[in-house]
């Protein structure tokens, strides 16, 4: 008896069946589209903007 295969999810860019080589995408083109969206800032996690210096984000040259 073989283990059941997980369901194949569609490509998150174009909804075609995903290809194992480019998973979770269907092609190199869709993988590149997704990468460009990340690099251009199109994907953003919503939230309140932090004020400068908050949460220990100070740079070493700002100290002292």
Tab-separated table of N, CA and C in Angstrom:
chain	number	residue	atom	x	y	z
A	1	UNK	N	0.842	-1.180	0.000
A	1	UNK	CA	0.000	0.000	0.000
A	1	UNK	C	0.895	1.254	0.000
A	2	UNK	N	0.625	2.202	-0.872
A	2	UNK	CA	1.416	3.422	-0.959
A	2	UNK	C	0.732	4.546	-0.192
A	3	UNK	N	1.552	5.487	0.236
A	3	UNK	CA	1.011	6.642	0.960
A	3	UNK	C	0.229	7.524	-0.005
A	4	UNK	N	-0.866	8.104	0.441
A	4	UNK	CA	-1.634	8.990	-0.445
A	4	UNK	C	-0.832	10.244	-0.779
A	5	UNK	N	-0.918	10.664	-2.018
A	5	UNK	CA	-0.229	11.863	-2.474
A	5	UNK	C	-1.011	13.095	-2.024
A	6	UNK	N	-0.304	14.140	-1.580
A	6	UNK	CA	-1.019	15.370	-1.216
A	6	UNK	C	-1.653	15.980	-2.466
A	7	UNK	N	-2.762	16.680	-2.299
A	7	UNK	CA	-3.404	17.278	-3.469
A	7	UNK	C	-2.485	18.311	-4.129
A	8	UNK	N	-2.509	18.346	-5.436
A	8	UNK	CA	-1.681	19.296	-6.185
A	8	UNK	C	-2.386	20.643	-6.178
A	9	UNK	N	-1.704	21.639	-5.672
A	9	UNK	CA	-2.272	22.991	-5.640
A	9	UNK	C	-2.001	23.678	-6.969
A	10	UNK	N	-2.894	24.558	-7.359
A	10	UNK	CA	-2.644	25.294	-8.598
A	10	UNK	C	-1.560	26.363	-8.395
A	11	UNK	N	-0.987	26.792	-9.487
A	11	UNK	CA	0.005	27.868	-9.472
A	11	UNK	C	-0.631	29.121	-8.854
A	12	UNK	N	0.024	29.764	-7.883
A	12	UNK	CA	-0.557	30.951	-7.257
A	12	UNK	C	-0.604	32.176	-8.177
A	13	UNK	N	0.094	32.136	-9.293
A	13	UNK	CA	0.106	33.270	-10.218
A	13	UNK	C	-0.977	33.130	-11.288
A	14	UNK	N	-1.040	31.951	-11.939
A	14	UNK	CA	-1.964	31.810	-13.081
A	14	UNK	C	-3.014	30.708	-12.899
A	15	UNK	N	-2.938	29.942	-11.807
A	15	UNK	CA	-3.905	28.888	-11.461
A	15	UNK	C	-3.807	27.632	-12.328
A	16	UNK	N	-2.771	27.504	-13.159
A	16	UNK	CA	-2.546	26.256	-13.901
A	16	UNK	C	-1.989	25.230	-12.922
A	17	UNK	N	-2.031	23.943	-13.269
A	17	UNK	CA	-1.452	22.925	-12.377
A	17	UNK	C	0.039	23.182	-12.153
A	18	UNK	N	0.478	23.040	-10.915
A	18	UNK	CA	1.878	23.274	-10.574
A	18	UNK	C	2.759	22.179	-11.161
A	19	UNK	N	4.000	22.547	-11.476
A	19	UNK	CA	4.999	21.615	-11.990
A	19	UNK	C	5.988	21.342	-10.866
A	20	UNK	N	6.351	20.081	-10.658
A	20	UNK	CA	7.254	19.707	-9.566
A	20	UNK	C	8.597	20.430	-9.661
A	21	UNK	N	9.061	20.715	-10.844
A	21	UNK	CA	10.351	21.394	-11.023
A	21	UNK	C	10.296	22.827	-10.499
A	22	UNK	N	9.173	23.514	-10.708
A	22	UNK	CA	9.037	24.920	-10.318
A	22	UNK	C	8.101	25.107	-9.130
A	23	UNK	N	7.781	24.043	-8.421
A	23	UNK	CA	6.806	24.089	-7.323
A	23	UNK	C	7.049	25.289	-6.429
A	24	UNK	N	6.036	25.986	-6.046
A	24	UNK	CA	4.611	25.735	-6.261
A	24	UNK	C	4.079	26.364	-7.545
A	25	UNK	N	4.957	26.773	-8.426
A	25	UNK	CA	4.547	27.436	-9.664
A	25	UNK	C	4.454	26.442	-10.815
A	26	UNK	N	3.880	26.884	-11.934
A	26	UNK	CA	3.733	26.005	-13.094
A	26	UNK	C	4.896	26.152	-14.064
A	27	UNK	N	5.627	27.263	-13.980
A	27	UNK	CA	6.705	27.513	-14.933
A	27	UNK	C	7.710	28.502	-14.353
A	28	UNK	N	8.845	28.625	-15.023
A	28	UNK	CA	9.861	29.600	-14.613
A	28	UNK	C	9.302	31.013	-14.713
A	29	UNK	N	8.472	31.255	-15.712
A	29	UNK	CA	7.888	32.583	-15.880
A	29	UNK	C	7.083	32.991	-14.652
A	30	UNK	N	6.218	32.093	-14.163
A	30	UNK	CA	5.405	32.424	-12.988
A	30	UNK	C	6.272	32.576	-11.738
A	31	UNK	N	7.325	31.766	-11.614
A	31	UNK	CA	8.246	31.911	-10.495
A	31	UNK	C	8.928	33.279	-10.553
A	32	UNK	N	9.312	33.719	-11.744
A	32	UNK	CA	9.953	35.029	-11.912
A	32	UNK	C	8.978	36.172	-11.634
A	33	UNK	N	7.723	36.011	-12.030
A	33	UNK	CA	6.705	37.031	-11.741
A	33	UNK	C	6.572	37.194	-10.229
A	34	UNK	N	6.523	36.075	-9.501
A	34	UNK	CA	6.403	36.125	-8.050
A	34	UNK	C	7.627	36.786	-7.423
A	35	UNK	N	8.821	36.436	-7.892
A	35	UNK	CA	10.041	37.045	-7.374
A	35	UNK	C	10.035	38.549	-7.602
A	36	UNK	N	9.618	38.987	-8.779
A	36	UNK	CA	9.563	40.419	-9.071
A	36	UNK	C	8.588	41.134	-8.140
A	37	UNK	N	7.481	40.486	-7.826
A	37	UNK	CA	6.518	41.091	-6.902
A	37	UNK	C	7.126	41.264	-5.520
A	38	UNK	N	7.900	40.276	-5.056
A	38	UNK	CA	8.571	40.408	-3.764
A	38	UNK	C	9.595	41.532	-3.802
A	39	UNK	N	10.417	41.569	-4.852
A	39	UNK	CA	11.489	42.554	-4.930
A	39	UNK	C	10.981	43.979	-5.099
A	40	UNK	N	9.821	44.138	-5.733
A	40	UNK	CA	9.280	45.480	-5.945
A	40	UNK	C	8.458	45.977	-4.765
A	41	UNK	N	8.215	45.106	-3.781
A	41	UNK	CA	7.439	45.516	-2.612
A	41	UNK	C	5.944	45.363	-2.794
A	42	UNK	N	5.509	44.629	-3.819
A	42	UNK	CA	4.081	44.448	-4.045
A	42	UNK	C	3.445	43.593	-2.954
A	43	UNK	N	4.218	42.689	-2.369
A	43	UNK	CA	3.720	41.876	-1.265
A	43	UNK	C	4.094	42.578	0.032
A	44	UNK	N	3.107	42.898	0.844
A	44	UNK	CA	3.343	43.612	2.087
A	44	UNK	C	2.502	42.966	3.180
A	45	UNK	N	3.090	42.787	4.334
A	45	UNK	CA	2.340	42.302	5.478
A	45	UNK	C	1.719	43.518	6.146
A	46	UNK	N	0.383	43.565	6.239
A	46	UNK	CA	-0.257	44.741	6.818
A	46	UNK	C	0.069	44.887	8.304
A	47	UNK	N	0.160	46.116	8.742
A	47	UNK	CA	0.433	46.381	10.148
A	47	UNK	C	0.752	47.850	10.346
A	48	UNK	N	0.873	48.208	11.595
A	48	UNK	CA	1.206	49.583	11.947
A	48	UNK	C	2.683	49.838	11.653
A	49	UNK	N	3.028	50.943	11.031
A	49	UNK	CA	4.445	51.243	10.814
A	49	UNK	C	5.121	51.535	12.152
A	50	UNK	N	6.343	51.046	12.322
A	50	UNK	CA	7.087	51.290	13.551
A	50	UNK	C	7.786	52.631	13.456
A	51	UNK	N	7.907	53.287	14.611
A	51	UNK	CA	8.642	54.540	14.644
A	51	UNK	C	10.131	54.229	14.621
A	52	UNK	N	10.910	55.127	14.066
A	52	UNK	CA	12.342	54.909	13.940
A	52	UNK	C	12.966	54.692	15.310
A	53	UNK	N	13.851	53.709	15.395
A	53	UNK	CA	14.527	53.417	16.650
A	53	UNK	C	13.763	52.450	17.530
A	54	UNK	N	12.549	52.091	17.161
A	54	UNK	CA	11.730	51.193	17.953
A	54	UNK	C	12.154	49.748	17.712
A	55	UNK	N	11.977	48.909	18.693
A	55	UNK	CA	12.221	47.466	18.602
A	55	UNK	C	13.686	47.131	18.329
A	56	UNK	N	14.607	47.958	18.799
A	56	UNK	CA	16.027	47.637	18.665
A	56	UNK	C	16.532	47.671	17.242
A	57	UNK	N	15.972	48.502	16.406
A	57	UNK	CA	16.367	48.557	15.010
A	57	UNK	C	17.393	49.654	14.732
A	58	UNK	N	18.029	50.171	15.775
A	58	UNK	CA	19.012	51.226	15.581
A	58	UNK	C	20.259	50.652	14.944
A	59	UNK	N	20.847	51.428	14.064
A	59	UNK	CA	22.097	51.031	13.440
A	59	UNK	C	23.248	51.368	14.377
A	60	UNK	N	24.364	50.627	14.290
A	60	UNK	CA	25.505	50.875	15.185
A	60	UNK	C	26.016	52.315	15.104
A	61	UNK	N	25.981	52.951	13.956
A	61	UNK	CA	26.491	54.323	13.847
A	61	UNK	C	25.577	55.331	14.535
A	62	UNK	N	24.319	54.933	14.865
A	62	UNK	CA	23.400	55.823	15.563
A	62	UNK	C	23.617	55.809	17.071
A	63	UNK	N	24.388	54.854	17.573
A	63	UNK	CA	24.610	54.738	19.013
A	63	UNK	C	25.704	55.704	19.465
A	64	UNK	N	25.604	56.109	20.755
A	64	UNK	CA	26.679	56.836	21.403
A	64	UNK	C	26.766	58.231	21.086
